[in-house]
CSV table of C-alpha atoms in Angstrom, one decimal:
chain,number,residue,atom,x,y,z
A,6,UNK,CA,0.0,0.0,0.0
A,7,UNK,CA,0.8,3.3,-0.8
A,8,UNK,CA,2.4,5.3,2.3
A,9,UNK,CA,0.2,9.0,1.9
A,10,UNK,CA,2.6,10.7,4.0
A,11,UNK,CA,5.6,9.7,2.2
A,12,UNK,CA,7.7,12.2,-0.2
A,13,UNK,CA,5.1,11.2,-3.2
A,14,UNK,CA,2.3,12.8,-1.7
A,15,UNK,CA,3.9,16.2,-2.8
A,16,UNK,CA,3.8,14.5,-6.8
A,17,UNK,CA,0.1,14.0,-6.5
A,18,UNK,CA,-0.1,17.4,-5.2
A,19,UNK,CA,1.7,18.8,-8.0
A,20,UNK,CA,-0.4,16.0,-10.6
A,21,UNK,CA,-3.4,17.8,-9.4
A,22,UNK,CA,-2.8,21.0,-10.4
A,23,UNK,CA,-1.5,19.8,-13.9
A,24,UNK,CA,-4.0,17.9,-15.0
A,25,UNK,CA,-7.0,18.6,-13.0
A,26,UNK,CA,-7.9,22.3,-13.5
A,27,UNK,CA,-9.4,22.5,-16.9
A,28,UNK,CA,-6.3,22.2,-18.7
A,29,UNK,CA,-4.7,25.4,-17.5
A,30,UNK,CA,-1.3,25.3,-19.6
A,31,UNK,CA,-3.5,24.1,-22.7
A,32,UNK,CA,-2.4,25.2,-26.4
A,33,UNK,CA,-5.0,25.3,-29.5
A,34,UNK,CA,-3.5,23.6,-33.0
A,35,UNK,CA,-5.8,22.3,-36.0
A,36,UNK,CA,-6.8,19.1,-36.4
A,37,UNK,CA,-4.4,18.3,-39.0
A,38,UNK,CA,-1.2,18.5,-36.3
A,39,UNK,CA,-2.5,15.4,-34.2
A,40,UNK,CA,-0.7,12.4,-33.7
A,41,UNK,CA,-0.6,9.5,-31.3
A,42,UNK,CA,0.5,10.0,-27.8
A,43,UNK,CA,-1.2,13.6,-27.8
A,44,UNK,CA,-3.2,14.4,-24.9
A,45,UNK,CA,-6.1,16.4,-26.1
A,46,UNK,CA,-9.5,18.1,-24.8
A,47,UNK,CA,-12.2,18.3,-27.5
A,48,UNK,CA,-13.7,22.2,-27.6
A,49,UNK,CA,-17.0,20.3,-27.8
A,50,UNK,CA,-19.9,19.1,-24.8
A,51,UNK,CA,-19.5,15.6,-23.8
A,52,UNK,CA,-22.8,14.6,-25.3
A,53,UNK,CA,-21.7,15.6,-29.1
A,54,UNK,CA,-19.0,13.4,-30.0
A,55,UNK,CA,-18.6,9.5,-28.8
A,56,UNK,CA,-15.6,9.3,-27.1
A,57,UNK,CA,-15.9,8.0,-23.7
A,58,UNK,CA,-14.3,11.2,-22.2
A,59,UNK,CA,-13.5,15.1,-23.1
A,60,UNK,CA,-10.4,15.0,-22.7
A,61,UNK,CA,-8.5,11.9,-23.3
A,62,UNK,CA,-4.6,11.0,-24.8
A,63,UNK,CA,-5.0,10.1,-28.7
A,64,UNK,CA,-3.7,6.1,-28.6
A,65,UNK,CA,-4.2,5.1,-32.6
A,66,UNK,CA,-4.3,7.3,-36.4
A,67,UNK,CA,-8.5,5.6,-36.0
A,68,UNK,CA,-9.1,8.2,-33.2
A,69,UNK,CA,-7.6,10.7,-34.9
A,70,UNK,CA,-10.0,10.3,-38.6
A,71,UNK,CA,-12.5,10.1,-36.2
A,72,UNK,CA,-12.1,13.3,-34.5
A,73,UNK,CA,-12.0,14.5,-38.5
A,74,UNK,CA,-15.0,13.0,-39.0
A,75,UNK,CA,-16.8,14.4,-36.3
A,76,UNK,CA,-15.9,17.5,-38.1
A,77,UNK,CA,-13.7,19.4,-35.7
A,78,UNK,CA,-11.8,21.5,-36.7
A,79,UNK,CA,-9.4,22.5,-33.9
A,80,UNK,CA,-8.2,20.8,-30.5
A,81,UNK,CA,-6.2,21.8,-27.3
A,82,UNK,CA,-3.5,19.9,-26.3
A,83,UNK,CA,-1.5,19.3,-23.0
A,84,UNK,CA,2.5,18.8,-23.4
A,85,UNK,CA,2.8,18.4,-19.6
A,86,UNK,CA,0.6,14.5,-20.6
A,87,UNK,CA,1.3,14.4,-23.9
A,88,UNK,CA,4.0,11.8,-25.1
A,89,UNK,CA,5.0,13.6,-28.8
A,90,UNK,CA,4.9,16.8,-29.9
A,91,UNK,CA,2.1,18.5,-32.6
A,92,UNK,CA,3.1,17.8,-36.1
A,93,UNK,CA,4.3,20.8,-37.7
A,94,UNK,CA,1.6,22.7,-39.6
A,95,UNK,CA,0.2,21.4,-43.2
A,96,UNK,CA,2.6,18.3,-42.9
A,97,UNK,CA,-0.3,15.6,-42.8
A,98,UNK,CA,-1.5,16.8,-46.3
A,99,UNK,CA,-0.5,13.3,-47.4
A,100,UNK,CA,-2.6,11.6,-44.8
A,101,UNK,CA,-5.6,13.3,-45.5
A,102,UNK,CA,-5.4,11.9,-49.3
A,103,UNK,CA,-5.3,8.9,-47.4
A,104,UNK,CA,-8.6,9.2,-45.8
A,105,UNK,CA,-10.9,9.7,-49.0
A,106,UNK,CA,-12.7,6.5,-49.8
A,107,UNK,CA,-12.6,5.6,-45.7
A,108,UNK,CA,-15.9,7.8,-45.2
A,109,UNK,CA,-17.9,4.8,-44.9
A,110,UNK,CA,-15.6,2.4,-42.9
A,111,UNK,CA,-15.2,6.0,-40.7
A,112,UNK,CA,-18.7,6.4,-40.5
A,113,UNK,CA,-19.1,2.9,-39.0
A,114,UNK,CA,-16.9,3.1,-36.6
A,115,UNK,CA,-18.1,6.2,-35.5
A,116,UNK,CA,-21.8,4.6,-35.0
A,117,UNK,CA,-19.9,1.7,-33.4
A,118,UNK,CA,-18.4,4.1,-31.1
A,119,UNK,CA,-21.8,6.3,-30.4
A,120,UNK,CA,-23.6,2.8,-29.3
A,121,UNK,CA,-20.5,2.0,-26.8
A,122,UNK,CA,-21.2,4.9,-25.1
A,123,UNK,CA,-24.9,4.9,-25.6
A,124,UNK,CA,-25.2,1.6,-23.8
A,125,UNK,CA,-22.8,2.7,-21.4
A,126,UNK,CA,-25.2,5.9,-20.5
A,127,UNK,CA,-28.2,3.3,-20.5
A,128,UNK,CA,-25.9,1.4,-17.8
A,129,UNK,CA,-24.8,4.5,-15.4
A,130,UNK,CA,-28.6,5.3,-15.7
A,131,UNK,CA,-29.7,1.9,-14.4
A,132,UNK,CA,-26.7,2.3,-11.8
A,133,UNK,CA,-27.5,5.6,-10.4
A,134,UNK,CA,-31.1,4.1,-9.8
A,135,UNK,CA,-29.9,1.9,-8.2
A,136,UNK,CA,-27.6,3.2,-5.8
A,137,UNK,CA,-30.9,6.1,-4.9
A,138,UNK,CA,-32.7,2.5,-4.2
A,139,UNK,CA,-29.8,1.6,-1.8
A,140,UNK,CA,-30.1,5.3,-0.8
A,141,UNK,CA,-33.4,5.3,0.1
A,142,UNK,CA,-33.2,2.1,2.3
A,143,UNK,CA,-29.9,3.1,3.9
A,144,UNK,CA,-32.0,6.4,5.4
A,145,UNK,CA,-35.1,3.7,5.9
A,146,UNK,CA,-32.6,1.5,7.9
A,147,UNK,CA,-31.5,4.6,9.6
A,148,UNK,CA,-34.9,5.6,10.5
A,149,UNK,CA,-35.6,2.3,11.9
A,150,UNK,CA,-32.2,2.1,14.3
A,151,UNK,CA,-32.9,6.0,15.8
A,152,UNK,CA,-36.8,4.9,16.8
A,153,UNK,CA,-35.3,1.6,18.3
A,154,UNK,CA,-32.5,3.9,20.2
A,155,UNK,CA,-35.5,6.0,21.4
A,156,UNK,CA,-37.9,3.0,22.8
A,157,UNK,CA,-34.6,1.2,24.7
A,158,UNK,CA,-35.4,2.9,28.0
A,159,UNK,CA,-39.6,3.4,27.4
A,160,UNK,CA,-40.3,0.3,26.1
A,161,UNK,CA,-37.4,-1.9,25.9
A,162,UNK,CA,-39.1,-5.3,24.7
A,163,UNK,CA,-40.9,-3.4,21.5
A,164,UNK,CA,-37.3,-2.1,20.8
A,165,UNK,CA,-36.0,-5.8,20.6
A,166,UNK,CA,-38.6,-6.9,18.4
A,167,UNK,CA,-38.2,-4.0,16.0
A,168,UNK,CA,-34.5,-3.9,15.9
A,169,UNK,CA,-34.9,-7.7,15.0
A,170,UNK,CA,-37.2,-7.6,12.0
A,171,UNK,CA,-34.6,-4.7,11.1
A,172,UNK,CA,-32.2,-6.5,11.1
A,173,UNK,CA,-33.7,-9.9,9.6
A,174,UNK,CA,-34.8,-7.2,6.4
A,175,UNK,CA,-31.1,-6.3,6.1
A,176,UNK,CA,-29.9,-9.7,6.3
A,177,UNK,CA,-32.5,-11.2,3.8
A,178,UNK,CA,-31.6,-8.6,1.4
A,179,UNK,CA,-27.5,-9.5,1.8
A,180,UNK,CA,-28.0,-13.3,1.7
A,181,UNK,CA,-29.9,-13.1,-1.5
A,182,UNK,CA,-27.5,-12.8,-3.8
A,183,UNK,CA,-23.8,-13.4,-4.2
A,184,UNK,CA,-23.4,-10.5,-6.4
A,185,UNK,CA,-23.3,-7.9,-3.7
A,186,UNK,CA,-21.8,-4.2,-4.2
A,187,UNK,CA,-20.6,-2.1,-1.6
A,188,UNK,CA,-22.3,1.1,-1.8
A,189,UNK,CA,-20.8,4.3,-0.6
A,190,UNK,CA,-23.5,6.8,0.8
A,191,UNK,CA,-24.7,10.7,1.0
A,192,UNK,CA,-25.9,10.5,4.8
A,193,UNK,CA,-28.4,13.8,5.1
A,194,UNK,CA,-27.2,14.5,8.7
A,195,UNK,CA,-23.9,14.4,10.7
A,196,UNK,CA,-25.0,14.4,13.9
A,197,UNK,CA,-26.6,11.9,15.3
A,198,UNK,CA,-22.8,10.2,15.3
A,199,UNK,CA,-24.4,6.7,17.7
A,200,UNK,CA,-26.7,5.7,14.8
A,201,UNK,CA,-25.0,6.2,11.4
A,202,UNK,CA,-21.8,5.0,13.5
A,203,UNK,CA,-23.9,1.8,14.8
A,204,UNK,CA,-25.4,1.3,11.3
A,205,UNK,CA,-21.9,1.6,9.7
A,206,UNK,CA,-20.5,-0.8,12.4
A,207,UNK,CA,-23.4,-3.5,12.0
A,208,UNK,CA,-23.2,-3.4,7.6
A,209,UNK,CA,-19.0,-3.5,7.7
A,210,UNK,CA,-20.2,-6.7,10.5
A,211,UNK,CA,-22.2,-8.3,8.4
A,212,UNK,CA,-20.1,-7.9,5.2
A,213,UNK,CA,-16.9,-10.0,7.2
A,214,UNK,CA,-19.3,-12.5,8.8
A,215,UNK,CA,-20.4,-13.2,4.9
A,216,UNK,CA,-17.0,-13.4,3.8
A,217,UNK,CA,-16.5,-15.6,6.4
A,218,UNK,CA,-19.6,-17.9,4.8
A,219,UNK,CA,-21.2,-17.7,8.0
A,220,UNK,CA,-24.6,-19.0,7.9
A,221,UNK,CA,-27.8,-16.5,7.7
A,222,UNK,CA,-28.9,-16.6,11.2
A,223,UNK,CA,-25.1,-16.4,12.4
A,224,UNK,CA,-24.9,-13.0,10.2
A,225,UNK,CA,-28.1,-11.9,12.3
A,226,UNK,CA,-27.0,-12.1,15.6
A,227,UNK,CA,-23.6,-10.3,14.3
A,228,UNK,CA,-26.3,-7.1,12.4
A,229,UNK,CA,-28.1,-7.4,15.5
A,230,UNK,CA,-25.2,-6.8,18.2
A,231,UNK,CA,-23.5,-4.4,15.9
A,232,UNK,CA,-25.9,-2.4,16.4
A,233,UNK,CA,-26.6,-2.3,19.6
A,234,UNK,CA,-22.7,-2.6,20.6
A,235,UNK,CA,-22.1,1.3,21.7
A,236,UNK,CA,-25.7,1.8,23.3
A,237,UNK,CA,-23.7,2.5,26.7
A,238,UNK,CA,-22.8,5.7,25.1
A,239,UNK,CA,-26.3,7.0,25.6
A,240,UNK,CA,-25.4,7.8,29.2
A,241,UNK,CA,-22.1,9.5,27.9
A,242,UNK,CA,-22.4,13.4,28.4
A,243,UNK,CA,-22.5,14.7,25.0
A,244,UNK,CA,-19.4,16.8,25.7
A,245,UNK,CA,-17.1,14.1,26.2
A,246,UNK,CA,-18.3,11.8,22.7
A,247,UNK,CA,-17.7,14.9,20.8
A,248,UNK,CA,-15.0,16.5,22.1
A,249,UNK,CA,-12.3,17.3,19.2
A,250,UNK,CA,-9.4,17.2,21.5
A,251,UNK,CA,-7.9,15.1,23.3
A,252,UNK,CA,-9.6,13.2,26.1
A,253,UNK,CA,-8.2,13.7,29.5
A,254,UNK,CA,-7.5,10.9,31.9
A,255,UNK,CA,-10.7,11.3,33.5
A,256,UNK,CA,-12.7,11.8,30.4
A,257,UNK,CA,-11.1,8.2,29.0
A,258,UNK,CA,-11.6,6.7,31.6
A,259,UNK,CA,-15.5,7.8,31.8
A,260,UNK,CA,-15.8,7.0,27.8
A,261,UNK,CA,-14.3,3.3,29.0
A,262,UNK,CA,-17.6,2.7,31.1
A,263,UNK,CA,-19.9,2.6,28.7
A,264,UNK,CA,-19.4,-1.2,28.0
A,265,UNK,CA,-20.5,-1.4,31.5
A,266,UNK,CA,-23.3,1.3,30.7
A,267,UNK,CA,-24.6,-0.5,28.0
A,268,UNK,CA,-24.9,-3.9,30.3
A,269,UNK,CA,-27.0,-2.0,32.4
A,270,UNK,CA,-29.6,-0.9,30.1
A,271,UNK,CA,-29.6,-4.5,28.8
A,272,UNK,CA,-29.6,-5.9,32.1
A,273,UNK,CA,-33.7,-6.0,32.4
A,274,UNK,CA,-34.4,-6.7,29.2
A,275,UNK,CA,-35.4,-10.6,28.8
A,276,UNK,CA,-35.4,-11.1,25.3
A,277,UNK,CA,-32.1,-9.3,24.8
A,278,UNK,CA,-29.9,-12.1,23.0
A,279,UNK,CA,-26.7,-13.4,25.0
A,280,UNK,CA,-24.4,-13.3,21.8
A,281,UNK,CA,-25.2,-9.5,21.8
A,282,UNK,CA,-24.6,-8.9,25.5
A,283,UNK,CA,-21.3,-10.3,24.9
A,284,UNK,CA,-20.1,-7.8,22.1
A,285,UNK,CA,-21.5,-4.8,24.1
A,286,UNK,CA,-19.1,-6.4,27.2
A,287,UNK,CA,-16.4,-7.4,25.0
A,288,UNK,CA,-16.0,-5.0,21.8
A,289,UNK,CA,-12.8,-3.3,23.0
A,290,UNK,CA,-11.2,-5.9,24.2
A,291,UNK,CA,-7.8,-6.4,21.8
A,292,UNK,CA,-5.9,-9.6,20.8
A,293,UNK,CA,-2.9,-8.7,22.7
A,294,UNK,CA,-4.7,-8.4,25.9
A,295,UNK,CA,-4.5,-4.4,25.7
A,296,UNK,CA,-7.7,-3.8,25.6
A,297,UNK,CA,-10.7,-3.2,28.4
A,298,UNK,CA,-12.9,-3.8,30.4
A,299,UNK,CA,-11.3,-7.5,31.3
A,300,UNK,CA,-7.9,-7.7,29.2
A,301,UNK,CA,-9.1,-10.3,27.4
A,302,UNK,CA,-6.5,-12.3,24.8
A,303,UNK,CA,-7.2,-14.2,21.6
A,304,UNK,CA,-9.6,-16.6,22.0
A,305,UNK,CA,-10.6,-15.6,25.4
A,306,UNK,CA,-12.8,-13.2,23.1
A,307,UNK,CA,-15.8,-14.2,21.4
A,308,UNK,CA,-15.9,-15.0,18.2
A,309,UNK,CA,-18.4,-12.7,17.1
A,310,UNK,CA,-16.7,-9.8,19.2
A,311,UNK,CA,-14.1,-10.4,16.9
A,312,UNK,CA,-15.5,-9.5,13.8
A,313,UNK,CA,-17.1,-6.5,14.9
A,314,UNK,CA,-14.4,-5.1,16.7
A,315,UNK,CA,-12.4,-4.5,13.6
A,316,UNK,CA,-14.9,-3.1,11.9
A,317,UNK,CA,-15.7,-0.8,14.6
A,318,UNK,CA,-12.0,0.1,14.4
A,319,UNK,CA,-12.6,1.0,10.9
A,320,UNK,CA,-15.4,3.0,11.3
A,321,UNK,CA,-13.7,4.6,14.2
A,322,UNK,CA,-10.3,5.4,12.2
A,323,UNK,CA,-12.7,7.2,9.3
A,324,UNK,CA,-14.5,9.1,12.0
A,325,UNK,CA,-12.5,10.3,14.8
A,326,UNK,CA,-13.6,13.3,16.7
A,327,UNK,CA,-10.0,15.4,16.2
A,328,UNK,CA,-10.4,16.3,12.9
A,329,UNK,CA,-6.2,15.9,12.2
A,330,UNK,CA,-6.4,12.2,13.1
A,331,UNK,CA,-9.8,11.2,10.9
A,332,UNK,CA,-8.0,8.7,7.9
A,333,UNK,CA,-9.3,8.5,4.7
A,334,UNK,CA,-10.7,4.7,4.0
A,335,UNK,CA,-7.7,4.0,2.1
A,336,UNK,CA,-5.5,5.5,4.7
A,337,UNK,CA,-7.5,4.0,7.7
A,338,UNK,CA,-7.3,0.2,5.9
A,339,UNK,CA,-3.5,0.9,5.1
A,340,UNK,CA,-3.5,1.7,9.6
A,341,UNK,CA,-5.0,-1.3,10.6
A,342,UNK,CA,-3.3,-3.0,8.1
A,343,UNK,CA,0.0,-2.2,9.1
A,344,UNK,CA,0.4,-1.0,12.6
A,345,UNK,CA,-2.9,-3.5,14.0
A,346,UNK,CA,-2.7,-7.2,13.2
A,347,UNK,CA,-1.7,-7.7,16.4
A,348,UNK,CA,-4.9,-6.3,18.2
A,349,UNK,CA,-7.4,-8.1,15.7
A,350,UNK,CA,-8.4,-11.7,14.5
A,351,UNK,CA,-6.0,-11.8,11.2
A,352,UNK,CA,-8.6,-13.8,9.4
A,353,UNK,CA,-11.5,-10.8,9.9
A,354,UNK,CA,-8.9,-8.0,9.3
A,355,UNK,CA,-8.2,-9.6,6.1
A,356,UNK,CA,-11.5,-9.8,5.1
A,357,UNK,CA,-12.5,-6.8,5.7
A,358,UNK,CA,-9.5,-5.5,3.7
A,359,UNK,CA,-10.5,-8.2,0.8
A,360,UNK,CA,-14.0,-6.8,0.5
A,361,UNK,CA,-13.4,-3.3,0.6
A,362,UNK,CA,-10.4,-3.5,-2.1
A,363,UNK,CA,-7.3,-1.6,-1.3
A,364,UNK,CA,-9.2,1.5,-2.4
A,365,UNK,CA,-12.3,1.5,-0.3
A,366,UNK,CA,-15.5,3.2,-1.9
A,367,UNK,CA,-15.0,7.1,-0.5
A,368,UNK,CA,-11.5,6.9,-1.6
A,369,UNK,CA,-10.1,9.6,-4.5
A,370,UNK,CA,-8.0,8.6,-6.5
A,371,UNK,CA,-5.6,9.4,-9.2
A,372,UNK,CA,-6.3,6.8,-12.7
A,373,UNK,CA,-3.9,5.8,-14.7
A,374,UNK,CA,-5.5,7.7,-17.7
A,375,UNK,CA,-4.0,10.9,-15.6
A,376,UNK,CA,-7.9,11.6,-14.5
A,377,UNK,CA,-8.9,12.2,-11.0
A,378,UNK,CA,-12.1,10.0,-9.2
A,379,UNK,CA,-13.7,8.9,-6.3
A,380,UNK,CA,-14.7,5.2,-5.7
A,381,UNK,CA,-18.0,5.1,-5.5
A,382,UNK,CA,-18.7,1.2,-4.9
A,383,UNK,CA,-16.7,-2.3,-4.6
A,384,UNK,CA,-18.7,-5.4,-6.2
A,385,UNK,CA,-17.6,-8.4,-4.2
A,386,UNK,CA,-16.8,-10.4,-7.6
A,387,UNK,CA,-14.5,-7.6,-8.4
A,388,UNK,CA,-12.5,-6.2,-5.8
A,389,UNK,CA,-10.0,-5.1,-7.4
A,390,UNK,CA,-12.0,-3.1,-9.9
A,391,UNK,CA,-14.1,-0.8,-8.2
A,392,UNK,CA,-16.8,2.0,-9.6
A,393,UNK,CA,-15.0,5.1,-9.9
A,394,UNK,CA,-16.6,8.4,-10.3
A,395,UNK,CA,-14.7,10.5,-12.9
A,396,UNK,CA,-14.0,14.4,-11.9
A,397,UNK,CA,-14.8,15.8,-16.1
A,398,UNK,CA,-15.6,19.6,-15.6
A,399,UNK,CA,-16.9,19.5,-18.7
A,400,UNK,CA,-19.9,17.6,-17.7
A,401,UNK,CA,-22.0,18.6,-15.1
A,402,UNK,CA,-21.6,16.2,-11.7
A,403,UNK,CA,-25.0,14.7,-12.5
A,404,UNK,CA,-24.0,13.4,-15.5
A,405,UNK,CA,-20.6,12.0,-14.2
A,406,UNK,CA,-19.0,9.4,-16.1
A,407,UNK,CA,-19.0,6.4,-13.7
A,408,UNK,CA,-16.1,4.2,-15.1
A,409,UNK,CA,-16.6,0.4,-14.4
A,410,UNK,CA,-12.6,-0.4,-13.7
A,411,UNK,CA,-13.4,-4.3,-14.6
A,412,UNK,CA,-14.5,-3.1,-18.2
A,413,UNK,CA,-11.4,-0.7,-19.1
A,414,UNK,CA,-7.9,-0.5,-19.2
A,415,UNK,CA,-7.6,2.1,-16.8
A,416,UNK,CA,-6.5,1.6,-13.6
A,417,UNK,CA,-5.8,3.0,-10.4
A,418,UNK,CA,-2.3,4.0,-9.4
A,419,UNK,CA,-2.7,6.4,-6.3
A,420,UNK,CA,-4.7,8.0,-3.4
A,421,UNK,CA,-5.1,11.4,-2.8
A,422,UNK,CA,-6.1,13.3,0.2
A,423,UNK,CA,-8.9,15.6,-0.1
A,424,UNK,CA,-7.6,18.4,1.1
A,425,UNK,CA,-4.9,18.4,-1.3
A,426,UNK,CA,-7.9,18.8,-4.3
A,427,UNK,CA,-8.5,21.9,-5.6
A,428,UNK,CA,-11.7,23.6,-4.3
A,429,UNK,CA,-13.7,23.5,-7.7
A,430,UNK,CA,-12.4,19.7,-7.8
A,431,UNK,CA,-13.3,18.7,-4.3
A,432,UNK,CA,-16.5,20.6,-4.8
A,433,UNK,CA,-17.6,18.1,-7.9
A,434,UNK,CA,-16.0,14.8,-6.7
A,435,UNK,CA,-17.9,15.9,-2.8
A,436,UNK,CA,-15.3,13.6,-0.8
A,437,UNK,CA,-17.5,12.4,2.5
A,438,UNK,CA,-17.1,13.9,5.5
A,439,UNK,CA,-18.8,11.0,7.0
A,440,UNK,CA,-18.2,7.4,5.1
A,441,UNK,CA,-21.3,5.4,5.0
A,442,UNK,CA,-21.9,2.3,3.7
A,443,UNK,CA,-24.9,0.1,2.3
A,444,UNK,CA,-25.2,-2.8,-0.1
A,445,UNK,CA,-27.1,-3.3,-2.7
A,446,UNK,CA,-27.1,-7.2,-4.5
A,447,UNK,CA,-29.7,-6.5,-7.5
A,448,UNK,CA,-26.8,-6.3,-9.9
């Protein structure tokens, strides 16, 4: 994995500004002065020429007749990507001879080309539906968890029974299908940190306990006491949970209770499940024996415990409360990856670094096309090529290109902290604050 604070952090910085703003060192030729290896931005709207993107580096003559066909008539190029200089003016006289009687076989090609990227339009549309589906039952799921949270201390057994059809409705919806993507997604608020933080906890949970081909009703008890794992932290004062400093002593110490807090609430509660009793006890308890209440070791921790806990140490990386130590999800993998096998079950961390992909969907990164996204989504059958979200100012963000990285040559060769984006970047790729997750398996 890439180290972000390492030397090459300052080359991405300095990518960004070459190739990201529009083209700012970009010179105007004709048409007739292209050659392979140029790296070129049509003067035209995405939605009037076939290629796949505005700006693009010219690979074959083909691209180049088609370009001519499409009758533009001048193009502006980028030396700081391009591999070759323009030809010199008038020199390609010969070449165009050579294009007379290739109008038809130019022409198909060209139709070929406008049906790729029709289809693919047809595809980001069914996509985008999609992912407002997953939307929609993300804030639904949401919904459900904050009305649970609010009947715990009213009416504690109504709160079980809802909190367990929610999570047999997630689970369902998982188990259905292999084909199940990862979904990054636009929380409305950032607030109410317990619930989308519990939510996030309990789909990460549930995504490890699948890889692990645990069966359906083992997943459920792992949703279930995901969710429920940080309830102790109702009886937190609010000024200690969000405090963007560091804690004091004291205030640590306080935080530490609310395993026993949320033991307590459960106490009375008959039909609370023992297997989620045990993760509210247990969930910071660390393989080395390091962490609390008891100091627990290895396999003195349960075995669900174990798969939750390192996925509420992801979470918890992505959303720390002192803004200078909150990772990125490529950076916060890359942590626990490096600096935390020792505190987790090897197998889970794995897993939940298999699933997610090295670059985990809220992740920007820099393609090998010399374009700038954001990962959008990971598809379990494709780890390794997620959905990326393409930053083209020269289409508006609702119309996006979404680039499938299993379907292209592209790939990805970096990531890039937000803050090094420009603003009028940052502002179109929208880079989470908060990192969300929900899955959707109607591929």
């Amino acid at each position: 994995m890439v180290n972000l604070n390492s030397p090459s952090s300052r080359i991405i910085h300095q990518f960004i500004y070459q190739s990201c703003i529009k083209f700012v060192a970009s010179i105007k030729i004709t048409v007739d002065r292209l050659q392979p290896g140029l790296h070129i931005r049509l003067p035209v709207k995405w939605n009037d020429h076939p290629f796949l993107f505005n700006s693009f580096k010219i690979k074959d003559q083909e691209q180049i007749l088609m370009i001519r066909h499409l009758g533009i008539k001048h193009v502006f190029i980028n030396p700081a990507q391009s591999d070759t200089q323009p030809l010199p003016p008038n020199e390609d006289a010969a070449r165009n001879a050579d294009e007379e009687g290739k109008e038809e076989q130019i022409d198909l090609e060209a139709q070929k080309l406008w049906q790729e990227k029709q289809d693919r339009i047809e595809k980001l549309n069914a996509y985008r539906r999609r992912v407002i589906s997953c939307e929609k039952e993300f804030e639904r799921s949401l919904s459900r968890m904050r009305a649970v949270m609010n009947k715990i201390r009213s009416r504690p057994e109504q709160a079980v029974d809802e909190a367990t059809l929610l999570v047999h409705d997630i689970v369902d919806k998982l188990m259905s299908d292999d084909n199940v993507t990862l979904h990054l997604m636009n929380g409305k608020s950032e607030f109410e940190d317990i619930y989308f933080h519990s939510l996030n906890v309990s789909v990460v949970a549930m995504m490890v306990a699948k890889a692990k081909k645990l069966n359906a009703n083992k997943i459920k008890e792992v949703a279930f006491a995901a969710l429920f794992h940080d309830m102790g932290k109702m009886k937190i004062p609010t000024a200690i949970l969000r405090k963007q400093t560091r804690l004091t002593d004291p205030e640590t110490n306080y935080l530490k209770l609310h395993t026993k807090y949320g033991l307590d609430i459960v106490a009375n509660m008959d039909d609370f499940p023992e297997s989620a009793r045990t993760v509210i006890a247990q969930h910071h308890e660390m393989n080395d024996g390091s962490g609390y209440p008891e100091g627990l070791k290895e396999d003195q921790i349960d075995e669900l415990t174990q798969i939750i806990s390192v996925a509420n140490a992801y979470d918890n990386l992505c959303h720390s409360n002192i803004p200078s130590e909150q990772k990125i999800p490529y950076a916060a993998l890359s942590h626990l990856y490096k600096n935390c096998k020792h505190l987790y079950n090897h197998e889970n961390l794995g897993l939940l670094i298999k699933f997610m992909g090295i670059y985990p969907p809220g992740t920007v990164v820099q393609l090998s096309n010399d374009m700038v996204g954001l990962v959008i989504s990971v598809n379990a059958k494709n780890i390794l090529f997620p959905n990326v979200l393409i930053y083209d100012p020269s289409v508006p963000r609702t119309q996006a290109p979404i680039i499938d990285l299993a379907e292209k040559e592209i790939k990805i060769v970096n990531a890039i902290f937000p803050n090094k984006l420009p603003d009028k970047v940052r502002e179109y790729l929208n880079p989470r604050s908060r990192v969300s997750y929900f899955f959707d398996s109607n591929e």
